[in-house]
Short mmCIF file of C-alpha atoms in Angstrom, two decimals:
data_model
loop_
_atom_site.label_atom_id
_atom_site.label_comp_id
_atom_site.label_asym_id
_atom_site.label_seq_id
_atom_site.Cartn_x
_atom_site.Cartn_y
_atom_site.Cartn_z
CA UNK A 19 -58.52 4.06 43.67
CA UNK A 20 -55.03 5.11 44.75
CA UNK A 21 -54.57 8.89 44.53
CA UNK A 22 -51.13 10.43 45.05
CA UNK A 23 -51.50 14.03 46.22
CA UNK A 24 -48.48 16.36 46.17
CA UNK A 25 -48.29 18.88 49.04
CA UNK A 26 -51.70 18.00 50.50
CA UNK A 27 -51.25 20.66 53.22
CA UNK A 28 -50.90 23.60 50.83
CA UNK A 29 -52.71 25.85 50.20
CA UNK A 30 -54.30 25.49 53.65
CA UNK A 31 -57.90 25.72 52.40
CA UNK A 32 -57.46 22.84 49.91
CA UNK A 33 -57.52 19.98 52.42
CA UNK A 34 -61.26 19.33 51.69
CA UNK A 35 -60.24 17.96 48.27
CA UNK A 36 -58.34 15.13 50.00
CA UNK A 37 -61.04 14.81 52.65
CA UNK A 38 -63.73 14.10 50.06
CA UNK A 39 -61.52 11.58 48.22
CA UNK A 40 -61.00 9.70 51.49
CA UNK A 41 -64.71 9.82 52.36
CA UNK A 42 -65.53 8.27 48.99
CA UNK A 43 -63.21 5.35 49.57
CA UNK A 44 -59.99 6.37 47.83
CA UNK A 45 -56.54 5.76 49.26
CA UNK A 46 -55.06 9.27 49.54
CA UNK A 47 -51.26 9.10 49.52
CA UNK A 48 -49.56 12.40 50.40
CA UNK A 49 -46.04 13.55 49.48
CA UNK A 50 -44.46 16.75 50.85
CA UNK A 51 -41.47 18.19 52.70
CA UNK A 52 -43.28 19.13 55.91
CA UNK A 53 -42.68 16.83 58.91
CA UNK A 54 -45.77 14.75 59.61
CA UNK A 55 -46.08 16.17 63.13
CA UNK A 56 -46.33 19.68 61.67
CA UNK A 57 -49.32 18.86 59.48
CA UNK A 58 -52.60 20.13 60.84
CA UNK A 59 -54.76 17.36 62.29
CA UNK A 60 -57.45 17.99 59.69
CA UNK A 61 -54.86 17.28 56.97
CA UNK A 62 -53.56 14.14 58.67
CA UNK A 63 -57.11 12.82 58.94
CA UNK A 64 -57.51 12.98 55.14
CA UNK A 65 -54.43 10.86 54.35
CA UNK A 66 -54.15 7.09 54.10
CA UNK A 67 -50.36 7.43 54.28
CA UNK A 68 -47.83 10.23 54.14
CA UNK A 69 -44.34 10.09 52.66
CA UNK A 70 -42.02 12.91 53.66
CA UNK A 71 -39.22 13.92 51.28
CA UNK A 72 -36.34 16.27 52.07
CA UNK A 73 -36.78 18.33 48.93
CA UNK A 74 -39.83 18.49 46.67
CA UNK A 75 -37.63 19.98 43.94
CA UNK A 76 -35.63 16.72 43.82
CA UNK A 77 -37.60 14.61 41.35
CA UNK A 78 -35.77 11.41 42.30
CA UNK A 79 -37.09 11.66 45.86
CA UNK A 80 -40.68 12.00 44.65
CA UNK A 81 -40.11 9.17 42.19
CA UNK A 82 -38.99 6.90 45.02
CA UNK A 83 -42.02 7.91 47.08
CA UNK A 84 -44.35 6.90 44.25
CA UNK A 85 -42.40 3.66 43.82
CA UNK A 86 -42.96 2.91 47.48
CA UNK A 87 -46.69 3.61 47.19
CA UNK A 88 -46.90 1.34 44.14
CA UNK A 89 -45.18 -1.46 46.05
CA UNK A 90 -47.53 -1.14 49.05
CA UNK A 91 -50.86 -0.19 47.41
CA UNK A 92 -50.56 -1.32 43.81
CA UNK A 93 -51.03 0.74 40.66
CA UNK A 94 -51.41 4.51 41.13
CA UNK A 95 -54.66 5.67 39.53
CA UNK A 96 -54.25 9.47 39.70
CA UNK A 97 -51.54 12.00 40.58
CA UNK A 98 -52.76 15.46 41.61
CA UNK A 99 -51.81 18.61 43.46
CA UNK A 100 -54.31 21.18 42.08
CA UNK A 101 -51.35 23.56 42.29
CA UNK A 102 -49.85 25.31 39.27
CA UNK A 103 -46.34 25.07 40.69
CA UNK A 104 -46.31 21.25 40.53
CA UNK A 105 -48.08 20.79 37.20
CA UNK A 106 -44.90 19.70 35.38
CA UNK A 107 -43.92 17.34 38.19
CA UNK A 108 -47.39 15.79 38.07
CA UNK A 109 -47.08 15.27 34.30
CA UNK A 110 -43.63 13.71 34.58
CA UNK A 111 -44.82 11.30 37.27
CA UNK A 112 -47.87 10.33 35.22
CA UNK A 113 -45.58 9.59 32.30
CA UNK A 114 -43.18 7.49 34.37
CA UNK A 115 -45.93 5.52 36.15
CA UNK A 116 -48.37 5.35 33.21
CA UNK A 117 -51.11 7.19 35.09
CA UNK A 118 -54.14 8.73 33.37
CA UNK A 119 -53.99 12.48 32.82
CA UNK A 120 -51.72 15.10 31.27
CA UNK A 121 -48.30 13.66 30.38
CA UNK A 122 -44.93 15.37 29.93
CA UNK A 123 -45.31 15.81 26.16
CA UNK A 124 -48.66 17.57 26.69
CA UNK A 125 -47.86 19.90 29.55
CA UNK A 126 -46.42 22.84 27.58
CA UNK A 127 -49.90 23.95 26.53
CA UNK A 128 -50.75 24.48 30.21
CA UNK A 129 -47.49 26.11 31.31
CA UNK A 130 -46.00 28.10 28.40
CA UNK A 131 -47.73 31.37 27.59
CA UNK A 132 -46.49 31.21 23.98
CA UNK A 133 -48.21 27.83 23.55
CA UNK A 134 -51.37 29.13 25.20
CA UNK A 135 -51.50 31.90 22.61
CA UNK A 136 -51.51 29.34 19.78
CA UNK A 137 -54.36 27.35 21.32
CA UNK A 138 -56.47 30.44 22.02
CA UNK A 139 -56.10 31.27 18.33
CA UNK A 140 -57.07 27.70 17.42
CA UNK A 141 -60.21 28.24 19.53
CA UNK A 142 -61.03 31.39 17.57
CA UNK A 143 -60.28 33.61 20.57
CA UNK A 144 -58.32 36.84 19.94
CA UNK A 145 -54.99 37.28 21.77
CA UNK A 146 -52.54 40.10 22.39
CA UNK A 147 -49.87 40.38 19.71
CA UNK A 148 -46.55 39.20 21.07
CA UNK A 149 -43.73 36.67 21.04
CA UNK A 150 -40.84 35.29 23.06
CA UNK A 151 -37.96 37.79 22.96
CA UNK A 152 -34.33 36.79 23.36
CA UNK A 153 -32.56 40.13 23.12
CA UNK A 154 -33.07 43.88 22.81
CA UNK A 155 -33.06 43.76 19.01
CA UNK A 156 -36.04 41.37 18.82
CA UNK A 157 -37.86 43.32 21.53
CA UNK A 158 -37.42 46.66 19.77
CA UNK A 159 -38.59 45.13 16.51
CA UNK A 160 -41.83 44.04 18.19
CA UNK A 161 -42.44 47.50 19.65
CA UNK A 162 -42.30 48.91 16.12
CA UNK A 163 -45.28 46.68 15.37
CA UNK A 164 -47.37 47.02 18.53
CA UNK A 165 -46.16 50.29 20.08
CA UNK A 166 -45.89 51.10 23.78
CA UNK A 167 -46.72 50.16 26.46
CA UNK A 168 -45.76 46.50 26.36
CA UNK A 169 -45.90 43.77 28.99
CA UNK A 170 -42.98 41.44 29.68
CA UNK A 171 -43.49 38.24 31.66
CA UNK A 172 -41.81 34.85 32.00
CA UNK A 173 -42.99 32.46 29.30
CA UNK A 174 -43.36 29.87 32.05
CA UNK A 175 -44.62 31.79 35.06
CA UNK A 176 -46.99 31.43 37.98
CA UNK A 177 -49.60 34.17 38.22
CA UNK A 178 -48.27 37.69 37.69
CA UNK A 179 -44.85 36.99 39.24
CA UNK A 180 -42.04 38.99 37.60
CA UNK A 181 -44.46 40.69 35.18
CA UNK A 182 -43.60 44.28 34.25
CA UNK A 183 -45.13 47.09 32.20
CA UNK A 184 -42.66 48.89 29.93
CA UNK A 185 -43.44 52.34 28.51
CA UNK A 186 -40.38 53.38 26.46
CA UNK A 187 -37.14 52.27 24.79
CA UNK A 188 -34.94 53.28 27.73
CA UNK A 189 -36.90 51.18 30.23
CA UNK A 190 -37.02 48.29 27.77
CA UNK A 191 -33.26 48.41 27.29
CA UNK A 192 -32.68 48.51 31.05
CA UNK A 193 -34.98 45.54 31.66
CA UNK A 194 -33.51 43.43 28.85
CA UNK A 195 -29.98 44.07 30.11
CA UNK A 196 -30.88 42.61 33.51
CA UNK A 197 -33.44 40.03 32.33
CA UNK A 198 -33.09 36.68 34.11
CA UNK A 199 -31.80 33.75 32.07
CA UNK A 200 -35.28 32.44 31.40
CA UNK A 201 -37.48 32.88 28.30
CA UNK A 202 -39.65 36.00 28.45
CA UNK A 203 -42.66 36.76 26.31
CA UNK A 204 -43.44 40.35 25.32
CA UNK A 205 -46.96 41.44 24.37
CA UNK A 206 -48.88 44.54 23.50
CA UNK A 207 -50.72 46.02 26.47
CA UNK A 208 -54.43 45.31 26.26
CA UNK A 209 -56.73 47.80 27.96
CA UNK A 210 -59.84 46.18 29.32
CA UNK A 211 -61.68 44.70 32.27
CA UNK A 212 -60.28 41.43 33.64
CA UNK A 213 -62.71 38.50 33.66
CA UNK A 214 -62.23 34.84 34.42
CA UNK A 215 -64.14 31.82 33.14
CA UNK A 216 -63.84 29.04 35.69
CA UNK A 217 -65.11 25.52 36.11
CA UNK A 218 -64.60 21.77 36.04
CA UNK A 219 -64.65 19.16 33.27
CA UNK A 220 -65.39 15.46 33.46
CA UNK A 221 -63.29 12.59 32.14
CA UNK A 222 -64.53 13.20 28.59
CA UNK A 223 -63.83 16.93 28.62
CA UNK A 224 -67.45 18.00 29.11
CA UNK A 225 -67.90 21.09 31.27
CA UNK A 226 -69.93 19.98 34.30
CA UNK A 227 -69.58 23.19 36.30
CA UNK A 228 -68.95 26.74 35.13
CA UNK A 229 -68.93 30.22 36.57
CA UNK A 230 -67.25 33.56 35.89
CA UNK A 231 -65.71 36.42 37.85
CA UNK A 232 -64.98 40.09 37.24
CA UNK A 233 -61.96 41.79 38.87
CA UNK A 234 -61.30 45.33 40.09
CA UNK A 235 -57.99 45.23 38.21
CA UNK A 236 -55.41 42.78 36.91
CA UNK A 237 -53.11 40.90 39.27
CA UNK A 238 -50.11 42.67 37.69
CA UNK A 239 -51.51 46.05 38.76
CA UNK A 240 -52.51 44.67 42.17
CA UNK A 241 -48.94 43.52 42.85
CA UNK A 242 -46.88 46.21 41.13
CA UNK A 243 -49.01 49.13 42.36
CA UNK A 244 -49.81 47.60 45.77
CA UNK A 245 -53.57 47.89 45.27
CA UNK A 246 -56.36 46.16 47.16
CA UNK A 247 -58.18 43.41 45.27
CA UNK A 248 -61.94 43.06 44.89
CA UNK A 249 -63.65 40.56 42.63
CA UNK A 250 -66.97 38.79 42.50
CA UNK A 251 -68.78 35.98 40.72
CA UNK A 252 -71.39 36.64 38.08
CA UNK A 253 -74.91 35.27 38.33
CA UNK A 254 -75.29 35.49 34.55
CA UNK A 255 -72.30 34.79 32.30
CA UNK A 256 -72.16 37.03 29.20
CA UNK A 257 -72.83 34.94 26.09
CA UNK A 258 -69.61 36.05 24.38
CA UNK A 259 -67.52 35.15 27.44
CA UNK A 260 -69.16 31.75 27.77
CA UNK A 261 -68.53 31.03 24.09
CA UNK A 262 -64.87 32.09 24.28
CA UNK A 263 -64.38 30.08 27.46
CA UNK A 264 -66.09 26.94 26.20
CA UNK A 265 -64.15 26.99 22.91
CA UNK A 266 -60.90 27.46 24.84
CA UNK A 267 -61.58 24.50 27.14
CA UNK A 268 -62.17 22.37 24.08
CA UNK A 269 -59.04 23.59 22.26
CA UNK A 270 -56.81 23.03 25.28
CA UNK A 271 -58.18 19.51 25.83
CA UNK A 272 -59.03 20.01 29.50
CA UNK A 273 -60.23 16.66 30.87
CA UNK A 274 -61.09 15.73 34.45
CA UNK A 275 -59.61 19.00 35.67
CA UNK A 276 -60.51 22.44 36.91
CA UNK A 277 -59.88 25.37 34.60
CA UNK A 278 -59.30 29.07 35.27
CA UNK A 279 -59.14 31.12 32.07
CA UNK A 280 -58.38 34.84 32.12
CA UNK A 281 -59.71 37.27 29.53
CA UNK A 282 -59.60 41.01 28.98
CA UNK A 283 -62.93 42.48 27.93
CA UNK A 284 -62.15 45.42 25.65
CA UNK A 285 -64.20 48.51 24.82
CA UNK A 286 -65.09 47.00 21.43
CA UNK A 287 -66.67 43.97 23.20
CA UNK A 288 -63.93 41.44 22.49
CA UNK A 289 -62.83 38.84 25.03
CA UNK A 290 -59.07 38.61 24.53
CA UNK A 291 -57.48 35.40 25.83
CA UNK A 292 -54.79 36.04 28.43
CA UNK A 293 -54.00 32.74 30.19
CA UNK A 294 -55.30 29.21 30.58
CA UNK A 295 -54.70 27.62 33.96
CA UNK A 296 -55.57 23.92 34.27
CA UNK A 297 -56.19 24.17 38.01
CA UNK A 298 -58.68 25.72 40.40
CA UNK A 299 -58.53 29.52 40.66
CA UNK A 300 -56.37 30.63 43.57
CA UNK A 301 -57.03 32.02 47.00
CA UNK A 302 -60.50 31.33 48.39
CA UNK A 303 -62.24 31.13 45.02
CA UNK A 304 -63.20 27.47 45.37
CA UNK A 305 -64.98 28.41 48.60
CA UNK A 306 -66.67 31.20 46.65
CA UNK A 307 -67.95 28.55 44.21
CA UNK A 308 -69.71 26.92 47.14
CA UNK A 309 -71.14 30.07 48.70
CA UNK A 310 -72.44 31.45 45.39
CA UNK A 311 -74.03 28.19 44.27
CA UNK A 312 -75.03 26.33 47.45
CA UNK A 313 -72.92 23.29 46.54
CA UNK A 314 -69.77 21.45 47.68
CA UNK A 315 -67.26 21.69 44.82
CA UNK A 316 -64.74 19.60 46.80
CA UNK A 317 -67.19 16.71 46.96
CA UNK A 318 -68.15 17.09 43.30
CA UNK A 319 -64.52 17.15 42.16
CA UNK A 320 -63.80 13.94 44.07
CA UNK A 321 -66.89 12.34 42.53
CA UNK A 322 -65.73 13.30 39.03
CA UNK A 323 -62.22 11.98 39.71
CA UNK A 324 -63.37 8.66 41.16
CA UNK A 325 -66.63 7.96 39.33
CA UNK A 326 -66.85 10.52 36.49
CA UNK A 327 -70.07 11.85 38.06
CA UNK A 328 -71.12 15.42 38.85
CA UNK A 329 -74.41 15.23 40.69
CA UNK A 330 -75.00 18.75 42.01
CA UNK A 331 -77.47 21.18 40.49
CA UNK A 332 -76.73 24.88 40.71
CA UNK A 333 -78.36 28.13 39.62
CA UNK A 334 -76.03 30.90 40.88
CA UNK A 335 -78.48 32.46 43.35
CA UNK A 336 -75.81 34.88 44.63
CA UNK A 337 -72.86 36.94 43.61
CA UNK A 338 -70.01 35.99 45.95
CA UNK A 339 -67.42 38.71 46.41
CA UNK A 340 -63.82 38.66 47.64
CA UNK A 341 -62.53 41.79 49.40
CA UNK A 342 -58.89 41.88 50.47
CA UNK A 343 -57.04 44.21 52.85
CA UNK A 344 -53.28 44.67 53.36
CA UNK A 345 -51.39 45.22 56.59
CA UNK A 346 -49.44 48.18 55.21
CA UNK A 347 -52.52 50.38 54.74
CA UNK A 348 -54.44 52.60 57.17
CA UNK A 349 -58.10 51.74 56.68
CA UNK A 350 -60.84 53.99 57.99
CA UNK A 351 -63.09 51.20 59.23
CA UNK A 352 -62.16 48.55 61.77
CA UNK A 353 -63.11 44.89 61.57
CA UNK A 354 -65.77 45.58 64.19
CA UNK A 355 -67.16 48.43 62.06
CA UNK A 356 -67.30 46.12 59.06
CA UNK A 357 -69.11 43.35 60.89
CA UNK A 358 -71.62 45.76 62.44
CA UNK A 359 -72.49 47.30 59.08
CA UNK A 360 -72.18 44.33 56.72
CA UNK A 361 -72.10 41.23 58.89
CA UNK A 362 -75.40 40.09 57.39
CA UNK A 363 -73.65 39.69 54.02
CA UNK A 364 -70.30 38.28 55.15
CA UNK A 365 -70.08 34.48 54.94
CA UNK A 366 -66.38 34.13 55.81
CA UNK A 367 -63.44 36.23 56.95
CA UNK A 368 -59.91 35.43 57.99
CA UNK A 369 -56.16 35.87 57.39
CA UNK A 370 -54.49 34.90 54.13
CA UNK A 371 -51.34 32.80 53.84
CA UNK A 372 -48.42 35.24 53.56
CA UNK A 373 -47.16 33.81 50.25
CA UNK A 374 -50.35 35.06 48.57
CA UNK A 375 -50.72 38.36 50.42
CA UNK A 376 -48.93 40.57 47.91
CA UNK A 377 -51.54 39.66 45.31
CA UNK A 378 -54.74 39.18 47.29
CA UNK A 379 -54.14 40.82 50.67
CA UNK A 380 -53.38 39.80 54.24
CA UNK A 381 -56.99 39.53 55.36
CA UNK A 382 -60.04 38.56 53.34
CA UNK A 383 -63.79 38.93 53.50
CA UNK A 384 -66.20 36.81 51.46
CA UNK A 385 -69.72 38.15 51.05
CA UNK A 386 -72.89 36.93 49.34
CA UNK A 387 -75.52 39.16 47.77
CA UNK A 388 -78.08 39.05 45.00
CA UNK A 389 -76.98 42.61 44.13
CA UNK A 390 -73.68 43.72 42.58
CA UNK A 391 -74.29 47.24 43.87
CA UNK A 392 -74.51 45.94 47.45
CA UNK A 393 -71.20 44.08 47.09
CA UNK A 394 -69.53 47.14 45.58
CA UNK A 395 -70.68 49.29 48.52
CA UNK A 396 -69.35 46.69 50.94
CA UNK A 397 -65.97 46.61 49.15
CA UNK A 398 -65.66 50.40 49.18
CA UNK A 399 -66.38 50.45 52.92
CA UNK A 400 -63.90 47.68 53.75
CA UNK A 401 -61.08 49.09 51.58
CA UNK A 402 -61.59 52.81 52.28
CA UNK A 403 -58.40 54.48 53.51
CA UNK A 404 -57.68 57.82 55.10
#
């Protein structure tokens, strides 16, 4: 099979996806802006051929790259990036080259928060009341219905970027007056614990791998309030969360893709649908899949893509936790202190790419334990400040 992979070098920890494709016999055809000589050797080794473009935002350049690959290698079988930023470019290329997968007319359900809301409702999953607002009048009318606080975020956005919490009419008026010329959705603020339901589907839309995570707070709070992030995988997925997640995967028509679905768990035991992301969860979470389950999700994804086979068995023997630290904080315990006290739990540690650091920290620790309490103690120790 011929697999076109957009930006195969980013994020840095994603190169094993291409590596496993190549090991299983696929031609892996990379497209990106970075000069070939600047790619890490481990990335170069995964690629059959690399086509450098001057600007990944210029669709015509990517189109010509795919035309070249078609001329040299024949029909393109898949186009991937596993990156939310390129999901619309992927879909457009699949449409133009008649490649299996999500096409341009289907992509809105995976990129527009207003469309996600409709499909969560189709799945029987509750959602926050809200709508796309175009001016102050429509925004004020919605606040009469849902009250304050409200959350405003781009209808097509990546993560929690440009998401704000508004508490009164004056702040709402000020934000609307300076709102960028892009559609914004406004929603009631839901109080609850953030969970994710994550996994992988096969070619027929069957879930072949699933897990779940619980977060110390939402990404909006992490970014806007400059907090440290801690989250961990669950060994046992709550039945209500699994049901809401499974129904959502079905309603969104997720096929041969990863999914990362965010929910708020409210005090009245509802799982309120927040976002559907048809990609792997960000940061080091795919590595957490592996540590928590003793499997190789990169290998299994490649096997699903090429052969529609998921062969691994898994039983979630561990909780795997992510603990982030930021450079702008004075922590009480040094890295040496951390490794002396908790090194027996830590399975990975290292710096985080700067583009992600505002949300997940500049340095990360991954730790495995059968006990949530042990992971929570570790997180408190790592993130304790003076």
